[in-house]
GROMACS .gro file of C-alpha atoms in nm:
model
  239
    1MET     CA    1   3.417   0.249   1.852
    2VAL     CA    2   3.171   0.485   2.021
    3ILE     CA    3   3.181   0.862   1.959
    4ASP     CA    4   2.996   1.076   2.211
    5ALA     CA    5   2.861   1.365   2.001
    6LYS     CA    6   2.720   1.562   2.294
    7GLU     CA    7   2.989   1.831   2.296
    8LEU     CA    8   3.111   1.791   1.937
    9GLY     CA    9   3.046   1.976   1.612
   10TYR     CA   10   3.011   1.797   1.281
   11LYS     CA   11   3.376   1.849   1.182
   12GLU     CA   12   3.499   1.676   1.497
   13ILE     CA   13   3.247   1.395   1.454
   14ASN     CA   14   3.344   1.330   1.093
   15GLU     CA   15   3.714   1.344   1.174
   16ALA     CA   16   3.664   1.085   1.449
   17ILE     CA   17   3.464   0.861   1.211
   18ARG     CA   18   3.737   0.878   0.945
   19ASN     CA   19   4.014   0.810   1.195
   20ALA     CA   20   3.830   0.504   1.328
   21GLN     CA   21   3.836   0.333   0.989
   22ALA     CA   22   3.594   0.074   1.123
   23ASN     CA   23   3.236   0.035   1.236
   24VAL     CA   24   3.138   0.338   1.443
   25LYS     CA   25   2.851   0.432   1.676
   26VAL     CA   26   2.772   0.802   1.718
   27ALA     CA   27   2.584   0.851   2.047
   28ASN     CA   28   2.394   1.155   2.177
   29CYS     CA   29   2.357   1.309   1.833
   30LEU     CA   30   2.150   1.628   1.841
   31GLY     CA   31   2.123   1.817   1.515
   32GLN     CA   32   2.482   1.806   1.390
   33ARG     CA   33   2.483   1.846   1.013
   34PHE     CA   34   2.678   1.669   0.737
   35ILE     CA   35   2.751   1.353   0.934
   36ALA     CA   36   2.937   1.095   0.721
   37ALA     CA   37   2.925   1.325   0.417
   38GLY     CA   38   3.111   1.176   0.122
   39MET     CA   39   3.222   0.868   0.311
   40SER     CA   40   3.271   0.515   0.179
   41ASP     CA   41   3.349   0.167   0.315
   42LEU     CA   42   3.228   0.238   0.668
   43ALA     CA   43   2.928   0.138   0.879
   44VAL     CA   44   2.800   0.422   1.096
   45THR     CA   45   2.522   0.382   1.355
   46ILE     CA   46   2.367   0.701   1.494
   47GLU     CA   47   2.166   0.727   1.814
   48GLY     CA   48   1.972   1.050   1.832
   49ILE     CA   49   1.870   1.301   1.566
   50PRO     CA   50   2.125   1.397   1.299
   51GLY     CA   51   2.088   1.737   1.136
   52ASN     CA   52   2.057   1.838   0.771
   53ALA     CA   53   2.246   1.663   0.489
   54LEU     CA   54   2.314   1.336   0.669
   55GLY     CA   55   2.516   1.122   0.427
   56ALA     CA   56   2.541   1.395   0.164
   57TYR     CA   57   2.754   1.275  -0.131
   58LEU     CA   58   2.771   0.933   0.033
   59ASN     CA   59   2.992   0.705  -0.172
   60GLY     CA   60   2.941   0.356  -0.034
   61ALA     CA   61   2.911   0.378   0.343
   62THR     CA   62   2.616   0.235   0.537
   63ILE     CA   63   2.436   0.463   0.784
   64THR     CA   64   2.173   0.348   1.034
   65VAL     CA   65   1.982   0.604   1.239
   66HIS     CA   66   1.793   0.504   1.553
   67GLY     CA   67   1.576   0.814   1.568
   68ASN     CA   68   1.445   1.076   1.328
   69ALA     CA   69   1.657   1.266   1.075
   70GLN     CA   70   1.623   1.620   0.947
   71ASP     CA   71   1.624   1.763   0.593
   72ALA     CA   72   1.822   1.655   0.287
   73VAL     CA   73   1.914   1.303   0.400
   74GLY     CA   74   2.133   1.151   0.127
   75ASP     CA   75   2.172   1.477  -0.066
   76THR     CA   76   2.340   1.389  -0.399
   77MET     CA   77   2.451   1.050  -0.266
   78ASN     CA   78   2.632   0.829  -0.516
   79ASN     CA   79   2.632   0.488  -0.348
   80GLY     CA   80   2.567   0.317  -0.016
   81GLU     CA   81   2.264   0.282   0.210
   82ILE     CA   82   2.090   0.497   0.470
   83VAL     CA   83   1.831   0.338   0.701
   84VAL     CA   84   1.626   0.560   0.931
   85HIS     CA   85   1.428   0.407   1.219
   86GLY     CA   86   1.197   0.707   1.237
   87ASN     CA   87   1.083   0.995   1.017
   88VAL     CA   88   1.278   1.226   0.786
   89GLY     CA   89   1.235   1.592   0.698
   90ASP     CA   90   1.213   1.759   0.359
   91ALA     CA   91   1.408   1.679   0.040
   92VAL     CA   92   1.523   1.330   0.134
   93GLY     CA   93   1.731   1.194  -0.154
   94TYR     CA   94   1.774   1.534  -0.318
   95ALA     CA   95   1.949   1.474  -0.654
   96MET     CA   96   2.065   1.128  -0.542
   97ARG     CA   97   2.218   0.930  -0.826
   98GLY     CA   98   2.281   0.593  -0.664
   99GLY     CA   99   2.237   0.389  -0.347
  100LYS     CA  100   1.934   0.334  -0.130
  101ILE     CA  101   1.746   0.524   0.142
  102ILE     CA  102   1.492   0.334   0.353
  103VAL     CA  103   1.274   0.526   0.599
  104GLU     CA  104   1.056   0.351   0.853
  105GLY     CA  105   0.810   0.638   0.892
  106ASP     CA  106   0.706   0.954   0.710
  107ALA     CA  107   0.892   1.194   0.481
  108GLY     CA  108   0.839   1.568   0.444
  109TYR     CA  109   0.807   1.775   0.128
  110ARG     CA  110   0.996   1.719  -0.196
  111ALA     CA  111   1.121   1.366  -0.130
  112GLY     CA  112   1.320   1.244  -0.430
  113ILE     CA  113   1.342   1.585  -0.597
  114HIS     CA  114   1.582   1.572  -0.895
  115MET     CA  115   1.658   1.200  -0.849
  116LYS     CA  116   1.845   1.061  -1.145
  117ALA     CA  117   1.989   0.732  -1.274
  118TYR     CA  118   2.286   0.651  -1.494
  119ARG     CA  119   2.361   0.312  -1.651
  120GLU     CA  120   2.381   0.056  -1.368
  121LYS     CA  121   2.315   0.315  -1.099
  122VAL     CA  122   1.944   0.318  -1.006
  123PRO     CA  123   1.879   0.501  -0.677
  124VAL     CA  124   1.592   0.383  -0.456
  125ILE     CA  125   1.395   0.557  -0.182
  126VAL     CA  126   1.151   0.351   0.026
  127ILE     CA  127   0.922   0.548   0.258
  128GLY     CA  128   0.724   0.329   0.495
  129GLY     CA  129   0.480   0.600   0.602
  130LYS     CA  130   0.344   0.886   0.396
  131ALA     CA  131   0.507   1.164   0.198
  132GLY     CA  132   0.446   1.536   0.182
  133SER     CA  133   0.374   1.755  -0.118
  134PHE     CA  134   0.587   1.765  -0.435
  135LEU     CA  135   0.695   1.402  -0.407
  136GLY     CA  136   0.926   1.316  -0.698
  137GLU     CA  137   0.943   1.673  -0.824
  138TYR     CA  138   1.152   1.679  -1.145
  139GLN     CA  139   1.234   1.311  -1.095
  140ALA     CA  140   1.462   1.202  -1.380
  141GLY     CA  141   1.539   0.844  -1.276
  142GLY     CA  142   1.540   0.591  -0.996
  143VAL     CA  143   1.255   0.443  -0.795
  144ILE     CA  144   1.045   0.599  -0.518
  145VAL     CA  145   0.828   0.363  -0.311
  146VAL     CA  146   0.572   0.491  -0.059
  147LEU     CA  147   0.394   0.229   0.153
  148GLY     CA  148   0.156   0.453   0.348
  149LEU     CA  149   0.174   0.250   0.669
  150THR     CA  150   0.119   0.551   0.895
  151GLU     CA  151  -0.218   0.521   1.066
  152ASP     CA  152  -0.380   0.859   1.008
  153ASP     CA  153  -0.632   1.014   0.769
  154ARG     CA  154  -0.385   1.183   0.535
  155ARG     CA  155  -0.348   1.077   0.173
  156ILE     CA  156  -0.047   0.864   0.095
  157VAL     CA  157   0.110   1.168  -0.074
  158GLY     CA  158   0.046   1.541  -0.039
  159ASN     CA  159  -0.029   1.790  -0.314
  160PHE     CA  160   0.140   1.812  -0.654
  161PRO     CA  161   0.316   1.473  -0.674
  162CYS     CA  162   0.532   1.407  -0.983
  163THR     CA  163   0.546   1.774  -1.085
  164GLY     CA  164   0.794   1.791  -1.372
  165MET     CA  165   0.866   1.418  -1.355
  166HIS     CA  166   1.044   1.306  -1.674
  167GLY     CA  167   1.211   0.978  -1.578
  168GLY     CA  168   1.215   0.700  -1.325
  169LYS     CA  169   0.926   0.533  -1.149
  170MET     CA  170   0.705   0.590  -0.847
  171ILE     CA  171   0.525   0.309  -0.664
  172LEU     CA  172   0.242   0.391  -0.423
  173ARG     CA  173   0.066   0.142  -0.195
  174SER     CA  174  -0.283   0.283  -0.254
  175ASP     CA  175  -0.554   0.300  -0.518
  176CYS     CA  176  -0.473   0.674  -0.533
  177LYS     CA  177  -0.835   0.773  -0.604
  178ASP     CA  178  -0.781   1.083  -0.392
  179VAL     CA  179  -0.451   1.184  -0.557
  180ASN     CA  180  -0.432   1.438  -0.841
  181PHE     CA  181  -0.148   1.357  -1.080
  182PRO     CA  182  -0.022   1.599  -1.349
  183GLY     CA  183  -0.102   1.541  -1.713
  184GLN     CA  184   0.248   1.435  -1.817
  185VAL     CA  185   0.246   1.111  -1.616
  186THR     CA  186   0.057   0.782  -1.631
  187ALA     CA  187  -0.071   0.627  -1.308
  188ARG     CA  188  -0.181   0.264  -1.349
  189ALA     CA  189  -0.250  -0.041  -1.139
  190ALA     CA  190   0.056  -0.258  -1.078
  191THR     CA  191   0.086  -0.561  -1.306
  192PRO     CA  192   0.199  -0.906  -1.185
  193GLU     CA  193   0.546  -0.819  -1.317
  194ASP     CA  194   0.542  -0.493  -1.121
  195LEU     CA  195   0.441  -0.680  -0.806
  196LYS     CA  196   0.749  -0.903  -0.830
  197GLU     CA  197   0.966  -0.593  -0.823
  198ILE     CA  198   0.760  -0.431  -0.548
  199LYS     CA  199   0.791  -0.742  -0.333
  200THR     CA  200   1.170  -0.706  -0.323
  201TYR     CA  201   1.141  -0.355  -0.176
  202VAL     CA  202   0.869  -0.461   0.067
  203ALA     CA  203   1.068  -0.766   0.182
  204GLU     CA  204   1.373  -0.554   0.264
  205TYR     CA  205   1.161  -0.294   0.444
  206CYS     CA  206   0.979  -0.556   0.651
  207ALA     CA  207   1.302  -0.734   0.744
  208LEU     CA  208   1.456  -0.408   0.866
  209PHE     CA  209   1.160  -0.289   1.070
  210GLY     CA  210   0.987  -0.608   1.182
  211LYS     CA  211   0.675  -0.574   0.966
  212ASP     CA  212   0.468  -0.853   0.812
  213GLU     CA  213   0.544  -0.878   0.442
  214LYS     CA  214   0.219  -1.055   0.351
  215THR     CA  215   0.009  -0.786   0.521
  216VAL     CA  216   0.195  -0.505   0.346
  217MET     CA  217   0.162  -0.669   0.005
  218ASP     CA  218  -0.212  -0.726   0.055
  219SER     CA  219  -0.306  -0.390  -0.093
  220PRO     CA  220  -0.351  -0.222  -0.430
  221PHE     CA  221  -0.038  -0.061  -0.572
  222ILE     CA  222  -0.020   0.218  -0.830
  223VAL     CA  223   0.282   0.264  -1.058
  224VAL     CA  224   0.349   0.613  -1.193
  225THR     CA  225   0.575   0.680  -1.491
  226PRO     CA  226   0.625   0.985  -1.715
  227ASP     CA  227   0.464   0.993  -2.057
  228SER     CA  228   0.758   1.175  -2.213
  229LYS     CA  229   1.132   1.184  -2.155
  230ASN     CA  230   1.125   1.552  -2.240
  231PRO     CA  231   0.793   1.707  -2.136
  232TYR     CA  232   0.930   2.058  -2.182
  233LYS     CA  233   1.044   2.023  -2.544
  234ARG     CA  234   0.767   2.245  -2.673
  235LEU     CA  235   0.896   2.531  -2.455
  236TYR     CA  236   1.234   2.541  -2.630
  237VAL     CA  237   1.196   2.391  -2.978
  238ALA     CA  238   0.993   2.547  -3.256
  239ASN     CA  239   0.755   2.317  -3.439
   0.00000   0.00000   0.00000
């Protein structure tokens, strides 16, 4: 089923998607917010540029965007997958607690802010390009991967990465000599065991976007983890 979004608001688009109860293409999308919010068991393809909170509270649906996407992609998503053939704005994966977001290009500020994991739910964000400042701010769980494949002179991440990070893992395809990490995290070279895990993310990314897996893997990788599960304990507990 094809939904022409040109003259529709997000409520009409989402109602049409739910009524279809099958694979859906949304054409001529131009900034409508909240598309596929909270949905499950559907496959939605979007042509154009969806607005803020694409796939917010997603609960198992698959969303593919052929274009860029705006802020808060996958806000608080619980399960499912979002694939963006383009760039995303700020706060991608805000507070996501499950599922996967894979971005071909760059991400704005605060990607992965407040990510968390619970038992078998381990959310994953893969950014093929570079990420803006405050990457992984207050990250409490899950995995953030940044591959830095954008061809420009910027660092792989902006300023203040991992600020307040107290759980999860960040993987950066770089030696990170030009990145300043906060004191509460450890940034180390990937081990052979780490590289096995990294290869699974790289393989999926390359299959989606037609990249060469061997070329992408032929690079140093840095793994960042927090030193403490509760870095703020001293602020609230008397010694």
